[in-house]
CSV table of C-alpha atoms in Angstrom, one decimal:
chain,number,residue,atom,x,y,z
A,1,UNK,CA,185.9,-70.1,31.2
A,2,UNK,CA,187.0,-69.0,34.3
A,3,UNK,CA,183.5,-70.0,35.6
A,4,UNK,CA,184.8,-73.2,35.7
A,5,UNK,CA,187.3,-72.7,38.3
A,6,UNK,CA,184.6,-71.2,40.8
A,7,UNK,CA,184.1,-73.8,43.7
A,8,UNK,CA,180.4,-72.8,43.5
A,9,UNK,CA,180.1,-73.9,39.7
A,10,UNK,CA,177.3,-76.6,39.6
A,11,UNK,CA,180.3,-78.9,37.9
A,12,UNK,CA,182.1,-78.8,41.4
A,13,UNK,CA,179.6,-78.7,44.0
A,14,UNK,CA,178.3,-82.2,42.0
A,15,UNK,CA,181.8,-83.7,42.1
A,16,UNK,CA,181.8,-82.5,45.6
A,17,UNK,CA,178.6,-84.3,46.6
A,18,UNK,CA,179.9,-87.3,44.6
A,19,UNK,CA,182.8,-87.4,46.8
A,20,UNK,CA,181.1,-87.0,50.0
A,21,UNK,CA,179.2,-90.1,49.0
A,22,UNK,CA,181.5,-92.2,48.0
A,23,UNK,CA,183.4,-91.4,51.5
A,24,UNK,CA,180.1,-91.7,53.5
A,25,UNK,CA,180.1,-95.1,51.6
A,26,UNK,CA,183.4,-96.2,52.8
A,27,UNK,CA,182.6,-95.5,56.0
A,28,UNK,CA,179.7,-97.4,56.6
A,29,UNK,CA,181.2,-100.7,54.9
A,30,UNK,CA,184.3,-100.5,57.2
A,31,UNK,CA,182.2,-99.3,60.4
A,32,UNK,CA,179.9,-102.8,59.6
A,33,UNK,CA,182.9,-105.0,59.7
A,34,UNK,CA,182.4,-105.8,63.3
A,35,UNK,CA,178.7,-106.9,61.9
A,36,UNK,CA,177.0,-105.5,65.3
A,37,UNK,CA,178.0,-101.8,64.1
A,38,UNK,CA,175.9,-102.2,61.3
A,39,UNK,CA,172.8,-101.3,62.8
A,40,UNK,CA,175.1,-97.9,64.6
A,41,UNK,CA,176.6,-97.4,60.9
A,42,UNK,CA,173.6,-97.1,58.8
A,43,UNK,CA,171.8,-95.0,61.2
A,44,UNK,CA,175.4,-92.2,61.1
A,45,UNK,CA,174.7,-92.8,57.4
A,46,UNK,CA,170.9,-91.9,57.8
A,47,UNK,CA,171.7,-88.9,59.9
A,48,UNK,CA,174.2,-87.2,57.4
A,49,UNK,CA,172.5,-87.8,54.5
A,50,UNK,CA,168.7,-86.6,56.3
A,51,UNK,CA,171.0,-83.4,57.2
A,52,UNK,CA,172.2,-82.8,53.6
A,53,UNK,CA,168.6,-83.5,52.3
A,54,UNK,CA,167.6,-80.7,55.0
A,55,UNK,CA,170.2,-78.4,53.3
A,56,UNK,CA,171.4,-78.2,56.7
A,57,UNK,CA,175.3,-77.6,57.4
A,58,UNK,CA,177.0,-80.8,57.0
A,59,UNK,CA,180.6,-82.2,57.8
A,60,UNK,CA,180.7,-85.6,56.4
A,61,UNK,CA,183.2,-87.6,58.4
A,62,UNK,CA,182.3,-85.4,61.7
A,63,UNK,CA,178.9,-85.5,62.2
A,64,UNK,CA,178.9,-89.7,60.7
A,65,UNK,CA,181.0,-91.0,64.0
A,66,UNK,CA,179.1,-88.6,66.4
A,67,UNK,CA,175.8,-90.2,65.3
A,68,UNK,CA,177.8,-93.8,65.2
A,69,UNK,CA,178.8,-93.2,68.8
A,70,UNK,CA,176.0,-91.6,70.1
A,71,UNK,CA,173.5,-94.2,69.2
A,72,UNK,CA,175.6,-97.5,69.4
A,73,UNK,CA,174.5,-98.8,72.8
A,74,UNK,CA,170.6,-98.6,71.4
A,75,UNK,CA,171.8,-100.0,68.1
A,76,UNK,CA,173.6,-103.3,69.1
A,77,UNK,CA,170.4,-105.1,70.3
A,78,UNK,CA,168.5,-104.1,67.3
A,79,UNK,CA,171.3,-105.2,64.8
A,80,UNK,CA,171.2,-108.7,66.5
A,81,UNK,CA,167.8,-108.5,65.7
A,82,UNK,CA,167.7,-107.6,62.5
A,83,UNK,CA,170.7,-110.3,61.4
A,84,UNK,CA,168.5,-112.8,62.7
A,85,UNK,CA,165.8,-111.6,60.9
A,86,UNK,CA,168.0,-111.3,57.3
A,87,UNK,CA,168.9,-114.6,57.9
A,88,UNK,CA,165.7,-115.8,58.5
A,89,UNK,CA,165.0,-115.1,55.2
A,90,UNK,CA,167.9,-116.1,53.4
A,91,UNK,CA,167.1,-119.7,54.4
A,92,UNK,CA,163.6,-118.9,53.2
A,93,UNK,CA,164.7,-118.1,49.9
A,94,UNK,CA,167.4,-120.4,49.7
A,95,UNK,CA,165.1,-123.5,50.2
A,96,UNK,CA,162.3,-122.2,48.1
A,97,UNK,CA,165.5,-121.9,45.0
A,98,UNK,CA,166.6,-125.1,46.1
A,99,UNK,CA,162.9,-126.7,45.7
A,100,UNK,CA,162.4,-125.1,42.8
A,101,UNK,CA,166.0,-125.9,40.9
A,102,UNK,CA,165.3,-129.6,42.5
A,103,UNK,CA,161.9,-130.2,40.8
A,104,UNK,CA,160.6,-130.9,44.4
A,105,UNK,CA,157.9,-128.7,43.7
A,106,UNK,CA,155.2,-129.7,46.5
A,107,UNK,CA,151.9,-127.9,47.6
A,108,UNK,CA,153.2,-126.0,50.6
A,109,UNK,CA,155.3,-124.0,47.9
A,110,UNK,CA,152.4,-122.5,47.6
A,111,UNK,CA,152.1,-121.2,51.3
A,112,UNK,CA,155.6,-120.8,52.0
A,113,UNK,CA,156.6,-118.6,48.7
A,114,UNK,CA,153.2,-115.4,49.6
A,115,UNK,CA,155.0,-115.9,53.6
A,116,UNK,CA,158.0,-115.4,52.3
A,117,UNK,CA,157.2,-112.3,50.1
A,118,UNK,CA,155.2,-110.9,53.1
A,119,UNK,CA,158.0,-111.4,55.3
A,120,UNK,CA,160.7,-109.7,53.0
A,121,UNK,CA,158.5,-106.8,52.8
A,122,UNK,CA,158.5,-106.2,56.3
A,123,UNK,CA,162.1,-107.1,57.0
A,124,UNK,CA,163.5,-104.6,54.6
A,125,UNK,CA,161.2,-101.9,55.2
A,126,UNK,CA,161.4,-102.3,59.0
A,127,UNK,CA,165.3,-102.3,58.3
A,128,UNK,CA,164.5,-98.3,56.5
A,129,UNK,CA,162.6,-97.2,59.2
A,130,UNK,CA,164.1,-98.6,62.5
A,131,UNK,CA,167.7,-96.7,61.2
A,132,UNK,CA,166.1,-93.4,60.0
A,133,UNK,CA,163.8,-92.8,62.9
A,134,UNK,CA,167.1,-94.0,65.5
A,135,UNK,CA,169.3,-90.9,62.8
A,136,UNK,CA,166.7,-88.4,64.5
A,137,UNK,CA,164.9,-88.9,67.6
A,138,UNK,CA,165.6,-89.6,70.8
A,139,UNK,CA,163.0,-93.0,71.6
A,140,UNK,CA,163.1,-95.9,73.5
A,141,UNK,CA,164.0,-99.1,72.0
A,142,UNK,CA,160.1,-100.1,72.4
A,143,UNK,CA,158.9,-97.1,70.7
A,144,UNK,CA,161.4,-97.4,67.7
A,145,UNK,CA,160.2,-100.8,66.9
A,146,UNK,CA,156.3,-100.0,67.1
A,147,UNK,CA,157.1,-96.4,65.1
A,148,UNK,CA,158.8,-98.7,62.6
A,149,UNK,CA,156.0,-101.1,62.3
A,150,UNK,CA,153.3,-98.3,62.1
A,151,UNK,CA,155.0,-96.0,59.2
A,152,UNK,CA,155.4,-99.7,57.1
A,153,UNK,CA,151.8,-99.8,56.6
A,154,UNK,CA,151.0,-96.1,57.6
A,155,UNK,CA,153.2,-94.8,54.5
A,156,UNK,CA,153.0,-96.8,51.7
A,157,UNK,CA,153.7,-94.6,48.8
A,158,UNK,CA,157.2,-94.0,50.6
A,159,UNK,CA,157.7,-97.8,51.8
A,160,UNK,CA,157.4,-98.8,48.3
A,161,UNK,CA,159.5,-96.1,47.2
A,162,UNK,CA,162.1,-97.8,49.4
A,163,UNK,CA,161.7,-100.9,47.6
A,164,UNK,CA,162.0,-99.6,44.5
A,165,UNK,CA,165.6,-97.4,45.6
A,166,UNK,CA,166.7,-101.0,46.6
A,167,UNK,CA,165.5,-102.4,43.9
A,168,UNK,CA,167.7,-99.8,40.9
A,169,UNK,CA,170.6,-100.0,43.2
A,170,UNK,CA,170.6,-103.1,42.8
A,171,UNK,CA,170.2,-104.0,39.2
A,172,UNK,CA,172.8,-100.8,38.9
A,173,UNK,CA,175.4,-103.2,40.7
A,174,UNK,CA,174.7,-106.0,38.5
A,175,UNK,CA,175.2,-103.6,35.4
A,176,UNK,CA,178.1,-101.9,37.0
A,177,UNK,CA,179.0,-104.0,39.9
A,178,UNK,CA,181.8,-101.4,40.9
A,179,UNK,CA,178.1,-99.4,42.1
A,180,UNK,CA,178.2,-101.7,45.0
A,181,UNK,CA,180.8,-99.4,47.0
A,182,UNK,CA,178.6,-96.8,47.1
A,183,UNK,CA,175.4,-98.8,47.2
A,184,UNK,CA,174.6,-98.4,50.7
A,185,UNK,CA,174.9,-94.4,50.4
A,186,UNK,CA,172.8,-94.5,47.1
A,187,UNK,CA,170.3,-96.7,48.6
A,188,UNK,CA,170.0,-94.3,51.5
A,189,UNK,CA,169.9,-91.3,49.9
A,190,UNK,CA,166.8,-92.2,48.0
A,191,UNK,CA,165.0,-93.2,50.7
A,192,UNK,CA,166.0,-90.3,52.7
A,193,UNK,CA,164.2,-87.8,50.2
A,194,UNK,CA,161.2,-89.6,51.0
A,195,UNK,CA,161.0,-90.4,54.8
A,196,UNK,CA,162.5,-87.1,55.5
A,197,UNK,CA,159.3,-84.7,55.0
A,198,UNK,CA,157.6,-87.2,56.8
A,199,UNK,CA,160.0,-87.1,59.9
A,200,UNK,CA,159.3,-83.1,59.2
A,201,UNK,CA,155.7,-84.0,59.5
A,202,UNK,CA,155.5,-85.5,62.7
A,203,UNK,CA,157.9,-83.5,64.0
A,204,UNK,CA,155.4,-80.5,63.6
A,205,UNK,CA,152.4,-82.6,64.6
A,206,UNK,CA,154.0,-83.6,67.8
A,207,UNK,CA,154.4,-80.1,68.2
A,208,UNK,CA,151.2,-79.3,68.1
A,209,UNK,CA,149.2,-81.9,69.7
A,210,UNK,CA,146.0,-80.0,70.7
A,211,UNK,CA,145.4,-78.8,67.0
A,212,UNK,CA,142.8,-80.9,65.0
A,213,UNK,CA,143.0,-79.3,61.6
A,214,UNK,CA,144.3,-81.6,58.7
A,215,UNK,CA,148.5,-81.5,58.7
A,216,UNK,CA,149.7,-81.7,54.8
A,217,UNK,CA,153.1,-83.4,54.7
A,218,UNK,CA,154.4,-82.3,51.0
A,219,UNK,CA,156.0,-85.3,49.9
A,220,UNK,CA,157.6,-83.0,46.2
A,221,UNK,CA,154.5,-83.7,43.7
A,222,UNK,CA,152.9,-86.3,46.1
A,223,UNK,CA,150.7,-85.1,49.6
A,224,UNK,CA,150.2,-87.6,52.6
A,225,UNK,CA,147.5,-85.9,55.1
A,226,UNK,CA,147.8,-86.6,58.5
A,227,UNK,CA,143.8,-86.4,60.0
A,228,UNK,CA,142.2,-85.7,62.7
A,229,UNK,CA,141.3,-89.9,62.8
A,230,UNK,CA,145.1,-90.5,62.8
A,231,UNK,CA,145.8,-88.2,65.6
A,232,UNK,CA,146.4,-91.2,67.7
A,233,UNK,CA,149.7,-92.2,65.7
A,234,UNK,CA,150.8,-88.6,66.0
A,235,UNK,CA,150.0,-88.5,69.5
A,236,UNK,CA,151.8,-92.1,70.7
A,237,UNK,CA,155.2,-90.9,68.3
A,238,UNK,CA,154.9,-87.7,70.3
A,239,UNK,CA,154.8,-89.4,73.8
A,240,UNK,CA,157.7,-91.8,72.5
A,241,UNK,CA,159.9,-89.3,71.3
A,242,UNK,CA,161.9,-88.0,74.8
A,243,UNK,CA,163.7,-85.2,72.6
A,244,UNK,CA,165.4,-84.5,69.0
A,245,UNK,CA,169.1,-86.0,69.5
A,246,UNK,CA,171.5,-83.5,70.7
A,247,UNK,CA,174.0,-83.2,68.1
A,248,UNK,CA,172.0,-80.5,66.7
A,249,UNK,CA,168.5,-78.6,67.5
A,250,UNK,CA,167.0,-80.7,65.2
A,251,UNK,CA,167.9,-83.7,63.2
């Protein structure tokens, strides 16, 4: 019984992650109100929750606005971008609903709807990747957006892995739609334990540039390899990455 009044009891170091979410999640929704801090929001919300996935020490509220400051100025540009390119898509989708509810049904459906899906696909998974590479390396704006590009395609177990966290949180929302406060933590989380060891993996390569031995990323139950015929990626993120961000040794 008095187990249960230990702060280290499993029961209380859950309720205690549960509320750093739930704050983390609050944060970013009120820090994406001026609509530019979104992209400078979701990459604090990256950072913390990469640190905690590290087991590394973590204060919530802290180390969220020092990642939100620090990166802002790099992040406003790429927000803009990224609006554009959500509501780009939302018109897409809109008028292939609106075709389809209609009855306008014409041929170029038929190209529009596979452009669409293509497009969504990169969209959101460029959206994942620009944020959580911004959360831990120090690159130029250039070098973000081609990183971003390359681990899309390069990664695909963990890009649809992002998909599908989007995807529960999602129809958890519209079971629960009180989920949708913490929704952007959730959905962050999950992708987080994926893109993390990754991160790790490069981190390591970049490293250790001259060494042409196959690098295992452990991925849990799941193993990426890094070869000596994809050096070239490892080598290019290496020369793009000026240094880890300084908040800590390594993000």
């Amino acid at each position: 019984m008095s187990s249960i009044f230990n702060l280290d009891a499993p029961i209380w170091v859950f309720m205690s992650e549960v509320a750093d979410m739930i704050i983390l999640a609050l944060l970013w929704w009120i820090c994406c109100l001026g609509i530019i801090t979104m992209g400078a929001s979701t990459t604090a919300l990256y950072y913390v929750l990469g640190k905690k996935i590290r087991k590394e020490q973590t204060y919530v509220a802290k180390d969220f606005f020092k990642s939100f400051t620090q990166n802002f100025k790099q992040s406003v540009p790429l927000s803009v971008v990224v609006s554009i390119a959500f509501v780009s898509l939302a018109m897409y989708i809109s008028f292939i609903i609106g075709s389809v509810l209609s009855g306008e049904e014409g041929s170029y459906l038929k190209f529009i709807v596979p452009i669409t899906i293509i497009f969504a696909f990169e969209v959101f998974n460029f959206h994942t990747y620009i944020w959580a590479l911004l959360s831990r390396f120090d690159m130029p704006t250039k070098g973000l957006i081609k990183t971003a590009f390359i681990m899309t395609h390069r990664h695909l177990i963990v890009t649809v892995w992002n998909l599908v966290v989007i995807g529960i949180v999602v129809y958890g929302i519209i079971k629960f739609p009180i989920l949708i406060v913490v929704a952007p933590a959730l959905i962050v989380f999950g992708q987080s334990y994926m893109i993390q060891p990754v991160f790790t993996g490069y981190i390591e390569a970049a490293n250790a540039p001259d060494e042409t031995e196959v690098i295992e990323v452990e991925e849990d139950d799941d193993l990426e390899e890094i070869d000596s015929d994809e050096s070239v990626m490892v080598l290019n993120m290496s020369e793009e990455i000026v240094s880890t961000k300084s908040i800590d040794l390594e993000k």
